[in-house]
């Protein structure tokens, strides 16, 4: 309960929380809860705890206010919904599978939350199979962060375009900063090296 109260205070004070499925469903002893400790903060309610994955296309709601102007209509196909009993209450659903919301935003105090009722573990597979679909999720998250004034300290471009699947590590050493750039090996042969 103390952690949930601290997270709630952080958001109400202007913080941003982005969480994926089942957040807050266990107590400090790893016992399940009837309701998530942060459900009110996310603006959701759970009607049951059954977890499934839908392999249907996720349809972005045309009237959802992303808080920014997306470069194109988001394409989340290949990202899977998980909790079929999640219902948006105070939160606003961005996209859904059938009647199940999968990206839910909620303004709380001076801050905001985004609840991703998605299995993010398969994001690399989606990105690998169809870079355009993976780009929609990356752009959604990048724009949420940017709207809150958060931006990556380093961006890598290839041929004038943002280069995805690059890990950047900045090491602050006693004699100065070092930047390490790693290409995800799974994507090395699938993207242009220009």
Short mmCIF file of N, CA, C and O in Angstrom, two decimals, residues 39-45 64 87-94 101 103-108 113 115:
data_model
loop_
_atom_site.label_atom_id
_atom_site.label_comp_id
_atom_site.label_asym_id
_atom_site.label_seq_id
_atom_site.Cartn_x
_atom_site.Cartn_y
_atom_site.Cartn_z
N UNK A 39 -5.54 0.68 -9.77
CA UNK A 39 -6.63 0.74 -10.74
C UNK A 39 -7.27 2.13 -10.81
O UNK A 39 -7.54 2.65 -11.90
N UNK A 40 -7.52 2.76 -9.67
CA UNK A 40 -8.11 4.11 -9.68
C UNK A 40 -7.18 5.11 -10.35
O UNK A 40 -7.62 5.98 -11.10
N UNK A 41 -5.89 4.98 -10.09
CA UNK A 41 -4.91 5.87 -10.71
C UNK A 41 -4.92 5.72 -12.23
O UNK A 41 -4.84 6.71 -12.97
N UNK A 42 -5.03 4.49 -12.73
CA UNK A 42 -5.07 4.24 -14.17
C UNK A 42 -6.44 4.53 -14.79
O UNK A 42 -6.58 4.55 -16.00
N UNK A 43 -7.46 4.71 -13.93
CA UNK A 43 -8.80 4.97 -14.44
C UNK A 43 -9.45 3.74 -15.03
O UNK A 43 -10.20 3.82 -16.00
N UNK A 44 -9.14 2.57 -14.43
CA UNK A 44 -9.68 1.32 -14.94
C UNK A 44 -10.39 0.55 -13.84
O UNK A 44 -10.24 0.83 -12.66
N UNK A 45 -11.18 -0.44 -14.26
CA UNK A 45 -11.79 -1.40 -13.35
C UNK A 45 -11.60 -2.77 -13.99
O UNK A 45 -11.59 -2.89 -15.21
N UNK A 64 -9.78 9.43 -30.36
CA UNK A 64 -8.99 9.50 -29.13
C UNK A 64 -7.99 10.62 -29.22
O UNK A 64 -7.33 10.81 -30.23
N UNK A 87 -11.88 -2.57 -17.94
CA UNK A 87 -12.85 -1.60 -18.44
C UNK A 87 -12.31 -0.21 -18.12
O UNK A 87 -11.86 0.03 -17.00
N UNK A 88 -12.37 0.70 -19.08
CA UNK A 88 -11.96 2.08 -18.84
C UNK A 88 -13.07 2.78 -18.06
O UNK A 88 -14.22 2.75 -18.47
N UNK A 89 -12.73 3.38 -16.95
CA UNK A 89 -13.70 4.14 -16.15
C UNK A 89 -13.38 5.63 -16.36
O UNK A 89 -13.87 6.22 -17.28
N UNK A 90 -12.53 6.21 -15.53
CA UNK A 90 -12.11 7.60 -15.72
C UNK A 90 -11.11 7.69 -16.86
O UNK A 90 -10.96 8.74 -17.48
N UNK A 91 -10.39 6.60 -17.12
CA UNK A 91 -9.41 6.57 -18.19
C UNK A 91 -10.06 6.59 -19.55
O UNK A 91 -11.22 6.20 -19.71
N UNK A 92 -9.30 7.04 -20.55
CA UNK A 92 -9.79 7.14 -21.92
C UNK A 92 -9.10 6.11 -22.79
O UNK A 92 -7.88 6.12 -22.91
N UNK A 93 -9.87 5.18 -23.40
CA UNK A 93 -9.22 4.17 -24.24
C UNK A 93 -8.77 4.74 -25.58
O UNK A 93 -9.47 5.52 -26.21
N UNK A 94 -7.55 4.35 -25.97
CA UNK A 94 -7.00 4.80 -27.26
C UNK A 94 -7.25 3.78 -28.34
O UNK A 94 -7.47 4.11 -29.49
N UNK A 101 -10.37 -2.43 -23.98
CA UNK A 101 -9.39 -1.37 -24.22
C UNK A 101 -7.98 -1.87 -23.96
O UNK A 101 -7.75 -2.65 -23.04
N UNK A 103 -4.95 0.47 -24.69
CA UNK A 103 -4.12 1.61 -24.32
C UNK A 103 -5.07 2.62 -23.69
O UNK A 103 -5.97 3.12 -24.36
N UNK A 104 -4.89 2.89 -22.39
CA UNK A 104 -5.83 3.74 -21.65
C UNK A 104 -5.05 4.87 -21.00
O UNK A 104 -4.11 4.63 -20.25
N UNK A 105 -5.44 6.11 -21.29
CA UNK A 105 -4.79 7.27 -20.66
C UNK A 105 -5.69 7.82 -19.57
O UNK A 105 -6.91 7.72 -19.65
N UNK A 106 -5.06 8.41 -18.55
CA UNK A 106 -5.83 9.02 -17.47
C UNK A 106 -5.04 10.19 -16.90
O UNK A 106 -3.92 10.02 -16.44
N UNK A 107 -5.63 11.39 -16.97
CA UNK A 107 -5.03 12.57 -16.36
C UNK A 107 -5.42 12.57 -14.88
O UNK A 107 -6.59 12.40 -14.54
N UNK A 108 -4.42 12.70 -14.01
CA UNK A 108 -4.65 12.68 -12.58
C UNK A 108 -3.83 13.79 -11.94
O UNK A 108 -2.60 13.75 -12.00
N UNK A 113 -1.28 8.97 -16.47
CA UNK A 113 -0.92 7.56 -16.55
C UNK A 113 -1.34 7.01 -17.91
O UNK A 113 -2.27 7.51 -18.53
N UNK A 115 -2.04 3.05 -19.25
CA UNK A 115 -2.11 1.63 -18.92
C UNK A 115 -2.11 0.87 -20.24
O UNK A 115 -3.00 1.05 -21.07
#
